[in-house]
mmCIF file of C-alpha atoms and ligand atoms in Angstrom:
data_model
loop_
_atom_site.group_PDB
_atom_site.id
_atom_site.type_symbol
_atom_site.label_atom_id
_atom_site.label_comp_id
_atom_site.label_asym_id
_atom_site.label_seq_id
_atom_site.Cartn_x
_atom_site.Cartn_y
_atom_site.Cartn_z
ATOM 1 C CA MET S 500 -89.090 40.052 17.851
ATOM 2 C CA THR S 501 -86.297 41.647 15.895
ATOM 3 C CA THR S 502 -87.063 45.180 14.788
ATOM 4 C CA LEU S 503 -84.805 47.841 13.361
ATOM 5 C CA ALA S 504 -85.056 49.636 16.697
ATOM 6 C CA SER S 505 -84.093 46.554 18.688
ATOM 7 C CA LEU S 506 -81.086 46.178 16.405
ATOM 8 C CA GLY S 507 -80.043 49.715 17.302
ATOM 9 C CA PHE S 508 -81.456 51.751 14.405
ATOM 10 C CA ASP S 509 -81.931 55.198 15.921
ATOM 11 C CA ASP S 510 -82.085 58.848 14.820
ATOM 12 C CA PHE S 511 -78.383 58.995 14.074
ATOM 13 C CA PHE S 512 -78.907 56.389 11.354
ATOM 14 C CA SER S 513 -82.486 57.073 10.278
ATOM 15 C CA THR S 514 -81.749 60.721 9.482
ATOM 16 C CA GLN S 515 -79.039 59.557 7.096
ATOM 17 C CA PHE S 516 -81.741 57.685 5.214
ATOM 18 C CA GLU S 517 -83.595 60.862 4.315
ATOM 19 C CA GLN S 518 -81.197 61.507 1.467
ATOM 20 C CA PHE S 519 -81.355 57.990 0.033
ATOM 21 C CA ASP S 520 -83.468 56.494 -2.716
ATOM 22 C CA LYS S 521 -86.870 55.444 -1.356
ATOM 23 C CA SER S 522 -86.311 51.878 -2.577
ATOM 24 C CA TRP S 523 -83.371 51.371 -0.209
ATOM 25 C CA SER S 524 -83.864 49.819 3.185
ATOM 26 C CA PRO S 525 -81.683 49.584 6.289
ATOM 27 C CA ALA S 526 -79.868 46.458 7.426
ATOM 28 C CA ARG S 527 -77.192 45.730 10.010
ATOM 29 C CA VAL S 528 -74.129 43.605 9.362
ATOM 30 C CA VAL S 529 -74.078 40.667 11.791
ATOM 31 C CA ALA S 530 -71.051 38.840 10.359
ATOM 32 C CA GLU S 531 -68.653 38.942 7.483
ATOM 33 C CA GLY S 532 -68.742 35.845 5.321
ATOM 34 C CA GLN S 533 -66.265 34.682 2.708
ATOM 35 C CA SER S 534 -67.568 36.967 0.036
ATOM 36 C CA SER S 535 -70.896 38.219 1.353
ATOM 37 C CA PHE S 536 -72.133 39.898 4.479
ATOM 38 C CA HIS S 537 -74.629 38.349 6.845
ATOM 39 C CA VAL S 538 -77.262 40.965 7.584
ATOM 40 C CA ALA S 539 -80.300 41.440 9.818
ATOM 41 C CA GLY S 540 -83.215 43.856 9.657
ATOM 42 C CA CYS S 541 -84.022 43.261 5.999
ATOM 43 C CA ARG S 542 -85.627 40.280 4.282
ATOM 44 C CA ALA S 543 -82.496 38.762 2.738
ATOM 45 C CA PRO S 544 -80.066 37.075 5.131
ATOM 46 C CA LEU S 545 -77.073 37.792 2.898
ATOM 47 C CA ALA S 546 -75.907 40.902 1.111
ATOM 48 C CA ASP S 547 -73.218 41.749 -1.418
ATOM 49 C CA LEU S 548 -71.565 45.046 -2.232
ATOM 50 C CA SER S 549 -72.944 46.771 -5.305
ATOM 51 C CA GLY S 550 -70.530 46.928 -8.229
ATOM 52 C CA ARG S 551 -70.023 50.615 -7.602
ATOM 53 C CA LEU S 552 -69.153 50.129 -3.921
ATOM 54 C CA MET S 553 -66.840 47.273 -4.799
ATOM 55 C CA LYS S 554 -64.851 49.725 -6.915
ATOM 56 C CA THR S 555 -65.021 52.787 -4.682
ATOM 57 C CA LEU S 556 -64.817 51.591 -1.066
ATOM 58 C CA ASP S 557 -61.388 51.590 0.518
ATOM 59 C CA LYS S 558 -60.304 49.024 3.088
ATOM 60 C CA LEU S 559 -61.574 50.967 6.072
ATOM 61 C CA GLY S 560 -64.801 51.892 4.346
ATOM 62 C CA ARG S 561 -65.845 48.280 3.758
ATOM 63 C CA PRO S 562 -68.680 47.098 5.980
ATOM 64 C CA VAL S 563 -67.734 45.368 9.227
ATOM 65 C CA VAL S 564 -69.751 43.793 12.013
ATOM 66 C CA GLY S 565 -72.059 46.414 13.517
ATOM 67 C CA ASP S 566 -72.268 48.561 10.429
ATOM 68 C CA TRP S 567 -75.580 49.872 9.166
ATOM 69 C CA VAL S 568 -75.961 49.629 5.424
ATOM 70 C CA ALA S 569 -78.565 50.745 2.891
ATOM 71 C CA VAL S 570 -79.636 47.836 0.714
ATOM 72 C CA ILE S 571 -81.858 47.010 -2.180
ATOM 73 C CA ASP S 572 -83.594 44.063 -0.534
ATOM 74 C CA GLY S 573 -84.307 40.706 -2.131
ATOM 75 C CA VAL S 574 -85.592 37.264 -1.233
ATOM 76 C CA ASP S 575 -82.287 35.666 -0.386
ATOM 77 C CA ARG S 576 -79.802 38.336 -1.366
ATOM 78 C CA ALA S 577 -79.636 42.046 -0.875
ATOM 79 C CA SER S 578 -77.366 44.500 -2.634
ATOM 80 C CA ILE S 579 -75.501 46.998 -0.469
ATOM 81 C CA GLN S 580 -75.716 50.516 -1.902
ATOM 82 C CA HIS S 581 -74.207 52.548 0.902
ATOM 83 C CA VAL S 582 -72.420 52.169 4.227
ATOM 84 C CA LEU S 583 -73.896 54.620 6.728
ATOM 85 C CA ASP S 584 -71.745 57.020 8.714
ATOM 86 C CA ARG S 585 -70.489 55.256 11.790
ATOM 87 C CA ARG S 586 -71.152 56.526 15.264
ATOM 88 C CA THR S 587 -68.124 54.706 16.659
ATOM 89 C CA THR S 588 -65.285 52.742 15.107
ATOM 90 C CA LEU S 589 -62.934 50.335 16.792
ATOM 91 C CA VAL S 590 -59.766 50.228 14.734
ATOM 92 C CA ARG S 591 -56.669 48.179 15.401
ATOM 93 C CA ARG S 592 -53.387 47.406 13.831
ATOM 94 C CA ALA S 593 -53.614 44.309 11.688
ATOM 95 C CA ALA S 594 -51.641 41.308 12.858
ATOM 96 C CA GLY S 595 -48.637 40.255 10.787
ATOM 97 C CA THR S 596 -45.997 42.304 9.116
ATOM 98 C CA LYS S 597 -48.071 44.974 7.404
ATOM 99 C CA ARG S 598 -49.535 46.394 10.609
ATOM 100 C CA GLU S 599 -52.001 48.489 8.731
ATOM 101 C CA PRO S 600 -55.194 49.855 10.240
ATOM 102 C CA GLN S 601 -58.061 47.427 10.322
ATOM 103 C CA MET S 602 -61.650 48.170 11.192
ATOM 104 C CA VAL S 603 -62.750 45.697 13.857
ATOM 105 C CA ALA S 604 -66.311 46.731 14.689
ATOM 106 C CA ALA S 605 -68.592 49.683 14.095
ATOM 107 C CA ASN S 606 -71.276 51.364 16.158
ATOM 108 C CA VAL S 607 -70.538 49.790 19.515
ATOM 109 C CA ASP S 608 -71.902 52.095 22.230
ATOM 110 C CA VAL S 609 -70.354 50.571 25.342
ATOM 111 C CA PHE S 610 -67.227 48.492 25.731
ATOM 112 C CA PHE S 611 -66.765 46.402 28.843
ATOM 113 C CA VAL S 612 -63.035 46.450 29.431
ATOM 114 C CA VAL S 613 -62.459 43.203 31.288
ATOM 115 C CA THR S 614 -59.604 42.636 33.678
ATOM 116 C CA ALA S 615 -59.146 39.869 36.238
ATOM 117 C CA ALA S 616 -58.556 40.023 39.973
ATOM 118 C CA ASN S 617 -55.499 37.828 39.909
ATOM 119 C CA ARG S 618 -51.821 38.163 39.162
ATOM 120 C CA ASP S 619 -52.575 38.862 35.493
ATOM 121 C CA PHE S 620 -53.957 42.227 36.539
ATOM 122 C CA ASN S 621 -51.987 44.916 34.745
ATOM 123 C CA GLU S 622 -52.593 48.618 35.212
ATOM 124 C CA ARG S 623 -50.685 49.556 32.069
ATOM 125 C CA ARG S 624 -52.701 47.200 29.906
ATOM 126 C CA LEU S 625 -55.880 48.657 31.330
ATOM 127 C CA GLU S 626 -54.768 52.156 30.319
ATOM 128 C CA ARG S 627 -54.174 50.858 26.814
ATOM 129 C CA TYR S 628 -57.621 49.308 26.470
ATOM 130 C CA VAL S 629 -59.428 52.268 27.965
ATOM 131 C CA THR S 630 -57.565 54.607 25.615
ATOM 132 C CA ALA S 631 -58.552 52.451 22.647
ATOM 133 C CA VAL S 632 -62.190 52.586 23.719
ATOM 134 C CA TRP S 633 -62.193 56.378 24.120
ATOM 135 C CA ASN S 634 -60.611 56.614 20.689
ATOM 136 C CA SER S 635 -63.363 54.477 19.198
ATOM 137 C CA GLY S 636 -65.973 56.975 20.371
ATOM 138 C CA ALA S 637 -67.654 54.406 22.659
ATOM 139 C CA GLU S 638 -68.000 54.566 26.445
ATOM 140 C CA PRO S 639 -65.747 52.305 28.516
ATOM 141 C CA VAL S 640 -66.923 50.396 31.592
ATOM 142 C CA VAL S 641 -64.231 48.534 33.502
ATOM 143 C CA VAL S 642 -65.157 45.045 34.695
ATOM 144 C CA LEU S 643 -62.988 43.574 37.413
ATOM 145 C CA ASN S 644 -63.808 39.897 36.884
ATOM 146 C CA LYS S 645 -62.956 36.832 39.002
ATOM 147 C CA VAL S 646 -63.697 38.590 42.287
ATOM 148 C CA ASP S 647 -64.577 35.132 43.620
ATOM 149 C CA LEU S 648 -60.840 34.428 43.763
ATOM 150 C CA ASP S 649 -59.380 35.320 47.081
ATOM 151 C CA ALA S 650 -57.755 38.599 46.068
ATOM 152 C CA ASP S 651 -57.376 41.779 48.067
ATOM 153 C CA LEU S 652 -59.632 43.989 45.953
ATOM 154 C CA GLY S 653 -58.748 47.302 47.587
ATOM 155 C CA PRO S 654 -55.418 47.876 45.826
ATOM 156 C CA LEU S 655 -56.824 46.608 42.526
ATOM 157 C CA LEU S 656 -59.734 49.041 42.677
ATOM 158 C CA GLU S 657 -57.332 51.865 43.513
ATOM 159 C CA ALA S 658 -55.186 50.923 40.534
ATOM 160 C CA ILE S 659 -58.252 50.909 38.289
ATOM 161 C CA GLU S 660 -59.216 54.342 39.533
ATOM 162 C CA ARG S 661 -55.738 55.631 38.654
ATOM 163 C CA ALA S 662 -55.688 53.993 35.244
ATOM 164 C CA ALA S 663 -59.262 54.694 34.201
ATOM 165 C CA ILE S 664 -60.166 58.070 35.633
ATOM 166 C CA GLY S 665 -63.886 58.676 35.789
ATOM 167 C CA VAL S 666 -64.792 55.315 34.240
ATOM 168 C CA PRO S 667 -67.473 53.212 35.978
ATOM 169 C CA VAL S 668 -66.134 50.018 37.579
ATOM 170 C CA ILE S 669 -68.029 46.771 38.082
ATOM 171 C CA ARG S 670 -66.848 43.922 40.296
ATOM 172 C CA ALA S 671 -67.971 40.698 38.722
ATOM 173 C CA SER S 672 -67.565 36.976 38.676
ATOM 174 C CA ALA S 673 -68.535 34.910 35.696
ATOM 175 C CA ALA S 674 -68.120 31.921 38.012
ATOM 176 C CA THR S 675 -70.705 32.949 40.635
ATOM 177 C CA GLY S 676 -72.789 35.477 38.700
ATOM 178 C CA VAL S 677 -71.896 38.338 41.026
ATOM 179 C CA GLY S 678 -72.054 41.719 39.275
ATOM 180 C CA LEU S 679 -73.938 40.441 36.231
ATOM 181 C CA ASP S 680 -76.880 42.709 37.067
ATOM 182 C CA ASP S 681 -74.520 45.686 37.228
ATOM 183 C CA LEU S 682 -73.315 44.735 33.779
ATOM 184 C CA ARG S 683 -76.887 44.456 32.510
ATOM 185 C CA ALA S 684 -77.610 47.920 33.879
ATOM 186 C CA HIS S 685 -75.389 49.275 31.095
ATOM 187 C CA ILE S 686 -77.264 47.336 28.428
ATOM 188 C CA ARG S 687 -80.644 48.354 27.127
ATOM 189 C CA ALA S 688 -82.810 48.050 24.055
ATOM 190 C CA GLY S 689 -81.150 49.475 20.979
ATOM 191 C CA ARG S 690 -77.753 49.737 22.634
ATOM 192 C CA THR S 691 -74.752 47.848 21.327
ATOM 193 C CA VAL S 692 -72.141 46.502 23.704
ATOM 194 C CA GLY S 693 -68.931 44.505 23.410
ATOM 195 C CA PHE S 694 -66.196 43.004 25.572
ATOM 196 C CA ILE S 695 -62.505 43.697 25.221
ATOM 197 C CA GLY S 696 -59.540 42.695 27.317
ATOM 198 C CA SER S 697 -56.625 40.291 27.133
ATOM 199 C CA SER S 698 -57.149 36.607 26.803
ATOM 200 C CA GLY S 699 -57.927 34.629 29.928
ATOM 201 C CA VAL S 700 -59.659 37.445 31.817
ATOM 202 C CA GLY S 701 -63.085 35.865 31.323
ATOM 203 C CA LYS S 702 -64.669 37.606 28.327
ATOM 204 C CA SER S 703 -66.160 34.407 26.907
ATOM 205 C CA SER S 704 -67.422 33.333 30.319
ATOM 206 C CA LEU S 705 -69.098 36.701 30.903
ATOM 207 C CA THR S 706 -70.540 36.596 27.388
ATOM 208 C CA ASN S 707 -71.997 33.161 28.032
ATOM 209 C CA ARG S 708 -73.526 34.377 31.288
ATOM 210 C CA LEU S 709 -75.186 37.261 29.454
ATOM 211 C CA LEU S 710 -76.450 35.073 26.662
ATOM 212 C CA GLY S 711 -77.795 32.298 28.865
ATOM 213 C CA ARG S 712 -79.206 29.658 26.606
ATOM 214 C CA GLU S 713 -78.226 31.421 23.431
ATOM 215 C CA VAL S 714 -74.576 30.518 23.853
ATOM 216 C CA GLN S 715 -74.410 28.543 20.659
ATOM 217 C CA ALA S 716 -76.244 31.117 18.551
ATOM 218 C CA VAL S 717 -74.669 30.923 15.130
ATOM 219 C CA ALA S 718 -75.885 31.850 11.712
ATOM 220 C CA GLY S 719 -75.275 28.197 10.884
ATOM 221 C CA LEU S 720 -74.562 26.527 7.622
ATOM 222 C CA ARG S 721 -75.365 28.618 4.643
ATOM 223 C CA ASN S 722 -75.088 27.927 1.035
ATOM 224 C CA ASP S 723 -72.671 30.729 0.249
ATOM 225 C CA ASP S 724 -72.091 31.723 -3.329
ATOM 226 C CA ARG S 725 -70.405 29.342 -5.754
ATOM 227 C CA GLY S 726 -71.984 26.468 -3.894
ATOM 228 C CA ARG S 727 -69.419 26.625 -1.135
ATOM 229 C CA HIS S 728 -70.597 25.801 2.344
ATOM 230 C CA THR S 729 -69.250 28.081 4.988
ATOM 231 C CA THR S 730 -70.031 28.372 8.635
ATOM 232 C CA THR S 731 -70.010 31.883 9.879
ATOM 233 C CA ALA S 732 -70.503 32.479 13.554
ATOM 234 C CA ARG S 733 -72.940 35.266 14.063
ATOM 235 C CA GLN S 734 -70.943 38.050 15.636
ATOM 236 C CA LEU S 735 -73.820 40.352 16.466
ATOM 237 C CA ILE S 736 -76.403 38.886 18.782
ATOM 238 C CA GLU S 737 -79.611 40.302 20.214
ATOM 239 C CA LEU S 738 -79.868 39.798 23.947
ATOM 240 C CA GLU S 739 -83.099 38.500 25.442
ATOM 241 C CA ASP S 740 -83.657 41.490 27.708
ATOM 242 C CA GLY S 741 -82.902 43.962 24.914
ATOM 243 C CA GLY S 742 -79.607 45.243 23.653
ATOM 244 C CA VAL S 743 -77.150 43.925 21.116
ATOM 245 C CA LEU S 744 -73.851 42.188 21.788
ATOM 246 C CA ILE S 745 -70.993 42.270 19.326
ATOM 247 C CA ASP S 746 -68.463 39.524 19.804
ATOM 248 C CA THR S 747 -65.752 39.306 17.196
ATOM 249 C CA PRO S 748 -62.355 37.654 17.541
ATOM 250 C CA GLY S 749 -60.766 40.900 16.312
ATOM 251 C CA MET S 750 -61.730 42.671 19.520
ATOM 252 C CA ARG S 751 -59.499 40.353 21.518
ATOM 253 C CA GLU S 752 -56.109 41.891 20.826
ATOM 254 C CA LEU S 753 -55.623 45.566 20.203
ATOM 255 C CA GLY S 754 -52.700 47.676 19.179
ATOM 256 C CA LEU S 755 -53.175 51.410 19.327
ATOM 257 C CA LEU S 756 -53.389 53.508 16.210
ATOM 258 C CA GLU S 757 -53.760 57.201 15.852
ATOM 259 C CA ASP S 758 -55.227 59.111 18.741
ATOM 260 C CA GLU S 759 -58.719 60.601 18.780
ATOM 261 C CA GLY S 760 -58.417 62.241 22.161
ATOM 262 C CA GLY S 761 -58.330 58.962 24.055
ATOM 263 C CA ILE S 762 -54.901 59.507 25.548
ATOM 264 C CA GLU S 763 -55.870 62.875 26.928
ATOM 265 C CA THR S 764 -58.977 61.370 28.482
ATOM 266 C CA THR S 765 -57.254 58.342 29.950
ATOM 267 C CA PHE S 766 -54.384 60.470 31.204
ATOM 268 C CA ALA S 767 -56.516 63.346 32.463
ATOM 269 C CA ASP S 768 -54.099 63.722 35.400
ATOM 270 C CA VAL S 769 -51.094 64.165 33.083
ATOM 271 C CA ALA S 770 -53.119 66.527 30.907
ATOM 272 C CA ALA S 771 -54.101 68.641 33.902
ATOM 273 C CA PHE S 772 -50.454 69.116 34.926
ATOM 274 C CA ALA S 773 -49.452 69.727 31.308
ATOM 275 C CA GLU S 774 -51.660 72.823 31.269
ATOM 276 C CA HIS S 775 -48.981 74.449 33.392
ATOM 277 C CA CYS S 776 -45.955 73.510 31.266
ATOM 278 C CA ARG S 777 -43.989 76.505 29.971
ATOM 279 C CA PHE S 778 -44.245 75.319 26.354
ATOM 280 C CA ARG S 779 -47.565 74.504 24.760
ATOM 281 C CA ASP S 780 -46.064 71.635 22.793
ATOM 282 C CA CYS S 781 -44.084 70.318 25.766
ATOM 283 C CA LYS S 782 -43.334 66.572 25.393
ATOM 284 C CA HIS S 783 -42.627 66.278 29.123
ATOM 285 C CA THR S 784 -39.194 64.773 28.604
ATOM 286 C CA THR S 785 -36.385 67.281 29.181
ATOM 287 C CA GLU S 786 -38.050 70.657 28.609
ATOM 288 C CA PRO S 787 -37.443 73.440 31.103
ATOM 289 C CA GLY S 788 -40.508 74.510 33.039
ATOM 290 C CA CYS S 789 -42.260 71.160 32.541
ATOM 291 C CA ALA S 790 -45.043 70.931 35.105
ATOM 292 C CA VAL S 791 -45.542 67.215 34.468
ATOM 293 C CA ILE S 792 -41.966 66.312 35.378
ATOM 294 C CA ALA S 793 -42.244 68.637 38.357
ATOM 295 C CA ALA S 794 -45.343 66.726 39.477
ATOM 296 C CA VAL S 795 -43.441 63.454 39.257
ATOM 297 C CA GLU S 796 -40.616 64.957 41.317
ATOM 298 C CA THR S 797 -42.975 66.086 44.070
ATOM 299 C CA GLY S 798 -44.706 62.707 44.001
ATOM 300 C CA GLU S 799 -48.054 64.144 42.881
ATOM 301 C CA LEU S 800 -47.945 62.062 39.706
ATOM 302 C CA PRO S 801 -46.768 58.431 39.804
ATOM 303 C CA VAL S 802 -43.706 58.019 37.599
ATOM 304 C CA GLU S 803 -45.288 54.901 36.053
ATOM 305 C CA ARG S 804 -48.183 57.007 34.816
ATOM 306 C CA LEU S 805 -45.844 59.314 32.950
ATOM 307 C CA ALA S 806 -43.860 56.370 31.542
ATOM 308 C CA SER S 807 -47.051 54.683 30.367
ATOM 309 C CA TYR S 808 -48.313 57.925 28.843
ATOM 310 C CA ARG S 809 -45.073 58.383 26.923
ATOM 311 C CA LYS S 810 -45.107 54.803 25.711
ATOM 312 C CA LEU S 811 -48.602 55.120 24.248
ATOM 313 C CA VAL S 812 -47.775 58.498 22.677
ATOM 314 C CA ARG S 813 -44.700 56.950 21.034
ATOM 315 C CA GLU S 814 -46.650 53.946 19.856
ATOM 316 C CA ILE S 815 -49.298 56.126 18.264
ATOM 317 C CA ALA S 816 -46.716 58.379 16.642
ATOM 318 C CA ALA S 817 -45.058 55.323 15.101
ATOM 319 C CA ALA S 818 -48.379 53.968 13.872
ATOM 320 C CA ALA S 819 -49.321 57.345 12.407
ATOM 321 C CA ARG S 820 -46.086 57.422 10.408
ATOM 322 C CA ALA S 821 -46.702 53.911 9.120
ATOM 323 C CA SER S 822 -50.341 54.135 8.097
ATOM 324 C CA ASP S 823 -52.755 55.889 5.805
ATOM 325 C CA PRO S 824 -54.786 58.758 7.111
ATOM 326 C CA LEU S 825 -57.970 57.371 8.550
ATOM 327 C CA LEU S 826 -61.514 57.911 7.515
ATOM 328 C CA ALA S 827 -63.150 61.287 7.651
ATOM 329 C CA SER S 828 -66.045 59.543 9.376
ATOM 330 C CA ARG S 829 -63.966 59.501 12.510
ATOM 331 C CA THR S 830 -64.069 63.257 13.024
ATOM 332 C CA LYS S 831 -67.247 62.796 15.013
ATOM 333 C CA ALA S 832 -65.479 60.516 17.429
ATOM 334 C CA ARG S 833 -62.749 63.088 17.818
ATOM 335 C CA TRP S 834 -65.223 65.812 18.642
ATOM 336 C CA LYS S 835 -66.917 63.632 21.225
ATOM 337 C CA ALA S 836 -63.626 62.513 22.686
ATOM 338 C CA THR S 837 -62.533 66.104 23.204
ATOM 339 C CA HIS S 838 -65.628 66.768 25.252
ATOM 340 C CA ARG S 839 -65.033 63.640 27.254
ATOM 341 C CA ALA S 840 -61.467 64.691 27.851
ATOM 342 C CA MET S 841 -62.736 67.926 29.353
ATOM 343 C CA ARG S 842 -65.172 66.018 31.532
ATOM 344 C CA ALA S 843 -62.533 63.568 32.734
ATOM 345 C CA ARG S 844 -60.089 66.329 33.405
ATOM 346 C CA SER S 845 -62.564 68.290 35.501
ATOM 347 C CA LYS S 846 -62.498 65.280 37.834
ATOM 348 C CA VAL S 847 -58.829 65.772 38.621
ATOM 349 C CA ASP S 848 -58.333 69.509 38.148
ATOM 350 C CA PRO S 849 -60.311 71.592 40.661
ATOM 351 C CA LYS S 850 -59.841 74.688 38.487
ATOM 352 C CA LEU S 851 -62.007 73.081 35.814
ATOM 353 C CA LYS S 852 -64.680 71.916 38.216
ATOM 354 C CA ARG S 853 -67.109 74.773 37.850
ATOM 355 C CA ASP S 854 -69.472 74.076 35.058
HETATM 356 P P1 LIG D 2285 -61.332 34.995 27.730
HETATM 357 O O1 LIG D 2285 -60.071 34.519 27.091
HETATM 358 O O2 LIG D 2285 -61.204 36.407 28.197
HETATM 359 O O3 LIG D 2285 -62.553 34.785 26.905
HETATM 360 O O4 LIG D 2285 -61.495 34.141 29.084
HETATM 361 P P2 LIG D 2285 -62.407 32.865 29.352
HETATM 362 O O5 LIG D 2285 -63.835 33.260 29.519
HETATM 363 O O6 LIG D 2285 -62.099 31.805 28.363
HETATM 364 O O7 LIG D 2285 -61.877 32.439 30.793
HETATM 365 C C1 LIG D 2285 -60.543 32.043 31.019
HETATM 366 C C2 LIG D 2285 -60.499 31.137 32.236
HETATM 367 O O8 LIG D 2285 -60.899 31.841 33.387
HETATM 368 C C3 LIG D 2285 -61.437 29.950 32.109
HETATM 369 O O9 LIG D 2285 -60.805 28.822 32.676
HETATM 370 C C4 LIG D 2285 -62.636 30.368 32.938
HETATM 371 O O10 LIG D 2285 -63.320 29.266 33.477
HETATM 372 C C5 LIG D 2285 -61.995 31.191 34.022
HETATM 373 N N1 LIG D 2285 -62.906 32.232 34.537
HETATM 374 C C6 LIG D 2285 -63.630 33.113 33.828
HETATM 375 N N2 LIG D 2285 -64.333 33.933 34.650
HETATM 376 C C7 LIG D 2285 -64.042 33.547 35.912
HETATM 377 C C8 LIG D 2285 -64.456 34.006 37.206
HETATM 378 O O11 LIG D 2285 -65.238 34.945 37.380
HETATM 379 N N3 LIG D 2285 -63.900 33.377 38.281
HETATM 380 C C9 LIG D 2285 -63.014 32.349 38.158
HETATM 381 N N4 LIG D 2285 -62.546 31.791 39.264
HETATM 382 N N5 LIG D 2285 -62.622 31.886 36.952
HETATM 383 C C10 LIG D 2285 -63.134 32.464 35.841
HETATM 384 ZN ZN1 LIG D 2286 -44.272 69.291 30.165
#
C-alpha cells in the first residue's frame, strides 16, 4: 500500500510542514504533464500550481519529478501551494542552443551510475557521471553491467577504482540477473533511486529487471485539462520490495553545470596533491611549485586524470559564465559534498586518515 513514508516522506520533509497551514497536505510529483503535475500521496491524482506560485516560481523552482509539494487537496485536482526544500537536485544543461540549467529530478538518494563491460567502457565518462551525482547531493553507486560478455574485468574494475574513488561498485548483468541482489541492497523503503549512464549501457534492461512485472506501469490516459488526452508515463515508481525508482528521459544525457564539490570528491587524488601546491589558487597548469604537475612527472598521478580534471573544471567554468546563479536550496548539497570530499580524500591521503 502506498503511504507517505513508502513514497519517501521522512523527517527532512515533515519538519518543513510544521510551518505550513494545517489545511495543506504533502504530495510527491510522479510526472510532469502538459500543464499539470501527476502526484501521489494525496487524494487528487493531478495538481496545478497556485496562481501565486505560477507568478513567483522561477524555472529551477518549478516542481519536477521527485519533488515534494504542499497541496490543498481535492477530489480530482489539488492546488500546489509550496515546493518543499529539496534534499538533492540533479541539474543539467538543457539541450539545444540555450544550454541553460534545467532541473531533471529532485530528492533522489542513490544514483546507479551504469557502465558496460565492453568496448564502450570509458573512464572519462564515468568521472563525469560520478561528479554530476556528487554535485546533486546523492550517493553514487557504480554498476558495471554486461559482465556476462566475455570481458577481462580486472582492468575495468581498476579503471573504475581510479575514476570513482571510494564509490561502491557492483558487477551486474541485466541479461542473466547477476548482481541484481547487490543492486537491491542499496534500495530500501522510503529511499529513492535512479539510473544514469550513457545510452546502450543497459539502464532500461536493469530497470525492467528491478520492476519485474511492473514494466509497463504508466499513469495511463488521463483527461487532462481543456479536454485534451495526454499520455504521461509515470516517472516515479514504487518498487514491490520497498523503495522508489525515478526514471526520467532527462537523466539519460548530462552536461555538467556549476560545481558543488563533486569535482573535488571525484578527483580526491588530484585534490590531495593540490594541498601541497605553492599557491592556494594553483590551477595546476604552468605554476611554479605545483605539486600536481610534479606528481604527474613522477608517475604518481596518471596524466589522463589531470587532463580529465582540467576538462571538467573548464566545462564548469564555461557553464557558470553562461548561466544564472542557481537556487539557494542547493547550499545543503554543497555542505554535504564538502564532507564527502573530505571522506573521499582521506582514502587517498594517509595524512588525513586519522579521524
Ligand atoms: P540503455 O540505453 O542504457 O537503457 O540500454 P538498454 O537497456 O536499452 O540496453 C542496450 C542493449 O544492451 C540492449 O540490446 C540490451 O539487450 C543489451 N543489454 C543490456 N544489459 C545487458 C547485459 O547485462 N548483458 C548483455 N549481453 N546485453 C545487455
Ligand atoms: Zn598545482
